[in-house]
Amino acid sequence: MQASNLEIIRLNNLRLGAKIISEQLKHGVHLGKKAGVGLEFEQYRHYEPGDDPKRIDWKYFSRSGKHMIKESQTESHLNVRIMLDLSGSMNYTENGLKRLDYAKNLIASLAYLGNQQGDALSFFTLQNGKVLQKVAPSPKAFQRIIYCLEQDQAEGSWPIGPQDFPELKSRQKELIIFVSDFLQKESEWIQIVEQMRHPKKEIVLFQILGKQEKSFDLKGNFEFEDLEGNRRLNLDGETVRKTYNEVIARYLHELEMAFQLPQVHFYSVTLIEPIAEVISRFLSDRQLG
């Protein structure tokens, strides 16, 4: 029987949880196929600065005048940058499941798979308007990511308004995995994604929400708390339900449309969705892509 998210989180052991989740996967342990130097020819691509000139197909050049490189599918390593939102709203809890715990176990599992594959892993957190690199690529990156995840706490809010982060604008070929609730006051998370975009990058966004956040259906009086501020409101659930559901549905639709960009993949998941199934869907999409 498959372990539930709550059972895995209650283990309070990210390394063990990641191993359990990886064993539940149905689509293997690789984050995806990657083009590189191999035996089986797949496609041509244009020569780019930094490529080994020996890889140019000179016979093709003699016919077309174009500098092209043959690519094949190999198990060449990926550069995987993992990013975690640590703003206060990540502390949202529903039916005993905290969003931050779900996010940590999701990241630990993805890092476990990347480590098994030999990928170059790095880890960043976003909190109070700062982007911090917690782990640089190294042979011990996975262990360090687990250590950081165990220590990290969510608090504060992400400031409104444009901000410039040079560390997000690298031009190296990489897979970026960004985990957040993507709840924003204006367009702050969209701006972050825009800064990261580059033709060489593939960006995967995991939005984690509670079932009641996506569609509120409870009755009775509730105290609603702003997790990124100090406000609390006592409201009747039935009174706010219709307005809330209309507003959140419109927001989520507009957010999804904003992320319909080349090389950007957006997954909106709920706390009740098994982490293994979320990762399996992501891996399946990469294999088909």
CSV table of C-alpha atoms in Angstrom, one decimal:
chain,number,residue,atom,x,y,z
A,1,MET,CA,0.0,0.0,0.0
A,2,GLN,CA,1.3,3.4,-0.9
A,3,ALA,CA,2.2,5.7,2.0
A,4,SER,CA,0.2,8.9,2.3
A,5,ASN,CA,1.6,12.4,2.3
A,6,LEU,CA,0.8,12.7,6.0
A,7,GLU,CA,2.5,9.4,6.8
A,8,ILE,CA,5.6,10.4,4.9
A,9,ILE,CA,5.7,13.9,6.5
A,10,ARG,CA,5.2,12.4,10.0
A,11,LEU,CA,8.4,10.4,9.5
A,12,ASN,CA,10.2,13.7,10.0
A,13,ASN,CA,13.0,12.3,7.9
A,14,LEU,CA,13.4,13.9,4.5
A,15,ARG,CA,16.0,11.5,3.3
A,16,LEU,CA,13.9,8.4,4.1
A,17,GLY,CA,10.8,10.1,2.8
A,18,ALA,CA,12.5,10.8,-0.5
A,19,LYS,CA,13.6,7.2,-0.8
A,20,ILE,CA,10.1,5.9,-0.1
A,21,ILE,CA,8.6,8.3,-2.7
A,22,SER,CA,11.2,7.4,-5.3
A,23,GLU,CA,10.3,3.7,-4.9
A,24,GLN,CA,6.6,4.5,-5.5
A,25,LEU,CA,7.3,6.0,-8.9
A,26,LYS,CA,6.2,4.2,-12.0
A,27,HIS,CA,8.3,6.0,-14.6
A,28,GLY,CA,11.9,5.4,-13.5
A,29,VAL,CA,14.4,7.6,-11.7
A,30,HIS,CA,15.5,10.0,-14.4
A,31,LEU,CA,14.5,13.7,-14.5
A,32,GLY,CA,14.4,13.4,-18.3
A,33,LYS,CA,16.1,12.7,-21.5
A,34,LYS,CA,18.9,15.1,-22.4
A,35,ALA,CA,20.6,15.7,-25.7
A,36,GLY,CA,24.4,15.2,-25.7
A,37,VAL,CA,27.2,13.3,-27.4
A,38,GLY,CA,26.1,9.7,-28.0
A,39,LEU,CA,25.9,6.8,-30.4
A,40,GLU,CA,22.3,7.1,-31.6
A,41,PHE,CA,21.7,10.2,-33.9
A,42,GLU,CA,18.5,12.1,-33.0
A,43,GLN,CA,18.6,15.6,-34.6
A,44,TYR,CA,20.7,18.5,-35.8
A,45,ARG,CA,21.1,21.8,-34.0
A,46,HIS,CA,23.0,25.0,-34.8
A,47,TYR,CA,26.6,25.3,-33.5
A,48,GLU,CA,26.8,27.7,-30.5
A,49,PRO,CA,29.8,29.4,-28.9
A,50,GLY,CA,31.3,27.1,-26.4
A,51,ASP,CA,30.5,23.9,-28.4
A,52,ASP,CA,33.5,21.7,-29.4
A,53,PRO,CA,34.2,22.5,-33.1
A,54,LYS,CA,35.0,18.8,-33.6
A,55,ARG,CA,31.2,18.1,-33.2
A,56,ILE,CA,30.4,20.1,-36.3
A,57,ASP,CA,29.1,18.0,-39.2
A,58,TRP,CA,31.5,19.2,-41.9
A,59,LYS,CA,29.8,17.1,-44.6
A,60,TYR,CA,26.5,18.9,-43.8
A,61,PHE,CA,28.4,22.2,-43.9
A,62,SER,CA,29.8,21.4,-47.4
A,63,ARG,CA,26.2,20.9,-48.6
A,64,SER,CA,24.4,23.7,-46.8
A,65,GLY,CA,27.0,26.2,-45.6
A,66,LYS,CA,25.6,25.9,-42.1
A,67,HIS,CA,27.5,24.9,-39.0
A,68,MET,CA,25.3,22.2,-37.5
A,69,ILE,CA,25.9,19.7,-34.7
A,70,LYS,CA,24.5,16.2,-34.4
A,71,GLU,CA,22.8,15.4,-31.2
A,72,SER,CA,21.7,12.2,-29.6
A,73,GLN,CA,19.9,11.1,-26.4
A,74,THR,CA,22.3,10.2,-23.7
A,75,GLU,CA,22.6,10.1,-20.0
A,76,SER,CA,24.6,13.3,-19.8
A,77,HIS,CA,24.3,15.2,-16.6
A,78,LEU,CA,21.9,18.0,-16.0
A,79,ASN,CA,22.4,21.2,-14.1
A,80,VAL,CA,19.4,21.3,-11.8
A,81,ARG,CA,18.7,24.5,-9.9
A,82,ILE,CA,16.0,24.0,-7.1
A,83,MET,CA,14.3,27.0,-5.7
A,84,LEU,CA,12.0,27.2,-2.6
A,85,ASP,CA,9.6,30.0,-1.6
A,86,LEU,CA,10.0,30.6,2.1
A,87,SER,CA,7.5,33.4,2.5
A,88,GLY,CA,5.0,33.2,5.4
A,89,SER,CA,2.1,31.8,3.3
A,90,MET,CA,4.0,28.6,2.9
A,91,ASN,CA,3.0,27.9,6.5
A,92,TYR,CA,-0.6,27.3,5.4
A,93,THR,CA,-1.9,24.1,7.0
A,94,GLU,CA,-5.0,22.0,6.0
A,95,ASN,CA,-6.1,18.7,7.5
A,96,GLY,CA,-2.8,18.4,9.4
A,97,LEU,CA,-0.7,19.0,6.2
A,98,LYS,CA,1.5,22.1,6.1
A,99,ARG,CA,2.4,23.4,2.7
A,100,LEU,CA,6.0,23.9,3.6
A,101,ASP,CA,6.4,20.2,4.7
A,102,TYR,CA,4.8,19.1,1.4
A,103,ALA,CA,7.2,21.4,-0.5
A,104,LYS,CA,10.2,20.1,1.4
A,105,ASN,CA,9.4,16.4,0.7
A,106,LEU,CA,8.7,17.2,-2.9
A,107,ILE,CA,12.1,18.9,-3.3
A,108,ALA,CA,13.9,16.2,-1.3
A,109,SER,CA,12.5,13.6,-3.6
A,110,LEU,CA,13.4,15.5,-6.8
A,111,ALA,CA,16.9,16.1,-5.4
A,112,TYR,CA,17.2,12.4,-4.5
A,113,LEU,CA,16.4,11.4,-8.1
A,114,GLY,CA,18.8,14.0,-9.5
A,115,ASN,CA,21.5,12.7,-7.1
A,116,GLN,CA,20.9,9.1,-8.2
A,117,GLN,CA,21.3,10.3,-11.8
A,118,GLY,CA,24.5,12.2,-11.1
A,119,ASP,CA,23.1,15.6,-11.9
A,120,ALA,CA,24.7,18.9,-10.7
A,121,LEU,CA,22.3,20.1,-8.0
A,122,SER,CA,22.1,23.6,-6.5
A,123,PHE,CA,19.6,25.0,-4.0
A,124,PHE,CA,18.2,28.5,-3.6
A,125,THR,CA,15.6,30.0,-1.2
A,126,LEU,CA,13.5,33.2,-1.7
A,127,GLN,CA,12.5,35.1,1.5
A,128,ASN,CA,11.8,38.7,2.4
A,129,GLY,CA,12.9,40.0,-0.9
A,130,LYS,CA,16.2,38.1,-1.0
A,131,VAL,CA,17.3,35.2,-3.2
A,132,LEU,CA,19.9,33.1,-1.4
A,133,GLN,CA,22.0,30.3,-2.8
A,134,LYS,CA,22.2,27.8,0.1
A,135,VAL,CA,23.9,24.9,-1.8
A,136,ALA,CA,26.3,25.1,-4.8
A,137,PRO,CA,26.9,22.1,-7.1
A,138,SER,CA,29.3,19.6,-5.5
A,139,PRO,CA,29.5,15.8,-4.8
A,140,LYS,CA,27.8,16.4,-1.5
A,141,ALA,CA,25.0,18.7,-2.8
A,142,PHE,CA,22.2,16.3,-2.0
A,143,GLN,CA,23.2,15.9,1.6
A,144,ARG,CA,23.5,19.7,2.0
A,145,ILE,CA,20.1,20.3,0.4
A,146,ILE,CA,18.6,17.9,2.9
A,147,TYR,CA,20.3,19.7,5.7
A,148,CYS,CA,19.1,23.1,4.6
A,149,LEU,CA,15.5,21.8,4.1
A,150,GLU,CA,15.5,20.5,7.6
A,151,GLN,CA,16.6,23.9,9.0
A,152,ASP,CA,14.6,26.3,6.7
A,153,GLN,CA,11.5,28.0,8.1
A,154,ALA,CA,8.9,30.1,6.3
A,155,GLU,CA,8.2,33.7,7.4
A,156,GLY,CA,7.7,37.2,6.2
A,157,SER,CA,6.4,38.4,2.9
A,158,TRP,CA,7.8,39.0,-0.6
A,159,PRO,CA,7.9,42.7,-1.4
A,160,ILE,CA,5.7,44.2,-4.1
A,161,GLY,CA,7.5,45.9,-7.0
A,162,PRO,CA,10.2,45.1,-9.5
A,163,GLN,CA,13.4,43.7,-8.2
A,164,ASP,CA,16.6,42.7,-10.0
A,165,PHE,CA,18.4,39.5,-9.2
A,166,PRO,CA,21.5,39.0,-11.3
A,167,GLU,CA,22.0,35.5,-9.8
A,168,LEU,CA,18.8,34.4,-11.6
A,169,LYS,CA,20.0,35.5,-15.0
A,170,SER,CA,22.7,32.9,-15.8
A,171,ARG,CA,22.8,31.7,-19.4
A,172,GLN,CA,24.0,28.1,-18.7
A,173,LYS,CA,21.8,25.2,-19.8
A,174,GLU,CA,19.8,24.1,-16.8
A,175,LEU,CA,16.6,22.7,-15.4
A,176,ILE,CA,15.1,25.1,-12.9
A,177,ILE,CA,12.5,23.7,-10.4
A,178,PHE,CA,10.7,26.4,-8.4
A,179,VAL,CA,8.3,25.3,-5.6
A,180,SER,CA,5.8,27.9,-4.2
A,181,ASP,CA,2.2,28.7,-3.7
A,182,PHE,CA,2.6,31.4,-6.3
A,183,LEU,CA,0.1,33.6,-4.4
A,184,GLN,CA,1.0,37.2,-5.1
A,185,LYS,CA,-0.4,40.7,-4.4
A,186,GLU,CA,0.5,42.0,-7.8
A,187,SER,CA,2.9,40.1,-10.2
A,188,GLU,CA,6.0,39.5,-8.1
A,189,TRP,CA,6.3,35.8,-8.8
A,190,ILE,CA,5.7,36.3,-12.5
A,191,GLN,CA,8.5,38.8,-12.6
A,192,ILE,CA,10.9,36.3,-10.9
A,193,VAL,CA,10.1,33.7,-13.6
A,194,GLU,CA,10.6,36.3,-16.3
A,195,GLN,CA,14.1,37.1,-15.0
A,196,MET,CA,15.0,33.4,-15.2
A,197,ARG,CA,13.8,32.8,-18.7
A,198,HIS,CA,16.4,32.0,-21.3
A,199,PRO,CA,16.4,29.7,-24.4
A,200,LYS,CA,18.8,27.4,-22.8
A,201,LYS,CA,16.7,27.0,-19.6
A,202,GLU,CA,13.8,24.8,-18.9
A,203,ILE,CA,11.7,26.1,-16.0
A,204,VAL,CA,9.3,23.8,-14.0
A,205,LEU,CA,6.9,25.5,-11.6
A,206,PHE,CA,5.1,23.6,-8.8
A,207,GLN,CA,2.3,25.5,-7.2
A,208,ILE,CA,1.1,23.9,-4.0
A,209,LEU,CA,-2.4,24.8,-2.7
A,210,GLY,CA,-4.8,23.5,-0.2
A,211,LYS,CA,-8.2,22.1,-1.4
A,212,GLN,CA,-10.0,24.8,0.5
A,213,GLU,CA,-7.7,27.5,-1.0
A,214,LYS,CA,-8.8,26.4,-4.5
A,215,SER,CA,-12.5,25.9,-3.7
A,216,PHE,CA,-13.8,27.0,-0.3
A,217,ASP,CA,-16.8,25.0,0.7
A,218,LEU,CA,-16.9,25.1,4.6
A,219,LYS,CA,-19.8,26.4,6.7
A,220,GLY,CA,-19.7,28.2,10.0
A,221,ASN,CA,-17.7,31.0,11.5
A,222,PHE,CA,-13.9,31.0,10.8
A,223,GLU,CA,-11.0,33.1,11.7
A,224,PHE,CA,-9.0,33.9,8.6
A,225,GLU,CA,-5.3,34.8,9.2
A,226,ASP,CA,-3.0,36.6,6.9
A,227,LEU,CA,0.2,34.4,7.1
A,228,GLU,CA,2.3,37.2,5.7
A,229,GLY,CA,1.0,40.0,7.9
A,230,ASN,CA,-0.7,40.4,11.3
A,231,ARG,CA,-4.4,40.6,10.2
A,232,ARG,CA,-7.1,38.3,11.4
A,233,LEU,CA,-10.7,38.4,10.3
A,234,ASN,CA,-13.7,36.5,11.7
A,235,LEU,CA,-16.1,35.7,8.9
A,236,ASP,CA,-19.0,33.5,8.1
A,237,GLY,CA,-17.9,30.8,5.6
A,238,GLU,CA,-21.2,30.7,3.7
A,239,THR,CA,-21.2,34.4,3.3
A,240,VAL,CA,-17.7,34.7,1.8
A,241,ARG,CA,-17.8,31.4,-0.2
A,242,LYS,CA,-19.2,32.7,-3.5
A,243,THR,CA,-17.1,35.8,-3.7
A,244,TYR,CA,-13.9,34.0,-2.7
A,245,ASN,CA,-14.4,31.2,-5.1
A,246,GLU,CA,-15.0,33.6,-8.0
A,247,VAL,CA,-11.9,35.6,-7.1
A,248,ILE,CA,-9.6,32.7,-6.6
A,249,ALA,CA,-10.8,30.9,-9.8
A,250,ARG,CA,-10.1,34.0,-11.8
A,251,TYR,CA,-6.7,34.5,-10.2
A,252,LEU,CA,-5.6,30.9,-10.8
A,253,HIS,CA,-6.7,31.0,-14.4
A,254,GLU,CA,-4.9,34.3,-15.1
A,255,LEU,CA,-1.7,32.9,-13.4
A,256,GLU,CA,-1.8,29.8,-15.5
A,257,MET,CA,-2.2,31.9,-18.6
A,258,ALA,CA,0.7,34.1,-17.6
A,259,PHE,CA,2.9,31.0,-17.3
A,260,GLN,CA,2.0,29.7,-20.8
A,261,LEU,CA,5.5,30.5,-22.0
A,262,PRO,CA,8.2,28.7,-24.1
A,263,GLN,CA,10.3,26.4,-21.9
A,264,VAL,CA,8.0,27.0,-18.8
A,265,HIS,CA,5.9,24.2,-17.4
A,266,PHE,CA,3.3,24.9,-14.7
A,267,TYR,CA,1.9,22.3,-12.3
A,268,SER,CA,-0.8,23.3,-9.8
A,269,VAL,CA,-1.2,20.6,-7.2
A,270,THR,CA,-3.1,20.2,-3.9
A,271,LEU,CA,-1.9,19.0,-0.6
A,272,ILE,CA,-4.0,15.8,-0.9
A,273,GLU,CA,-2.3,14.7,-4.1
A,274,PRO,CA,0.4,12.0,-3.5
A,275,ILE,CA,3.8,13.5,-4.0
A,276,ALA,CA,4.9,10.4,-5.9
A,277,GLU,CA,2.0,10.9,-8.4
A,278,VAL,CA,2.9,14.5,-8.9
A,279,ILE,CA,6.6,13.6,-9.7
A,280,SER,CA,5.5,10.7,-11.9
A,281,ARG,CA,3.3,13.1,-14.0
A,282,PHE,CA,6.2,15.5,-14.3
A,283,LEU,CA,8.6,12.8,-15.3
A,284,SER,CA,6.2,11.4,-17.8
A,285,ASP,CA,5.6,14.8,-19.4
A,286,ARG,CA,9.4,15.2,-19.8
A,287,GLN,CA,9.8,11.8,-21.4
A,288,LEU,CA,7.0,12.6,-23.9
A,289,GLY,CA,8.3,16.1,-24.5
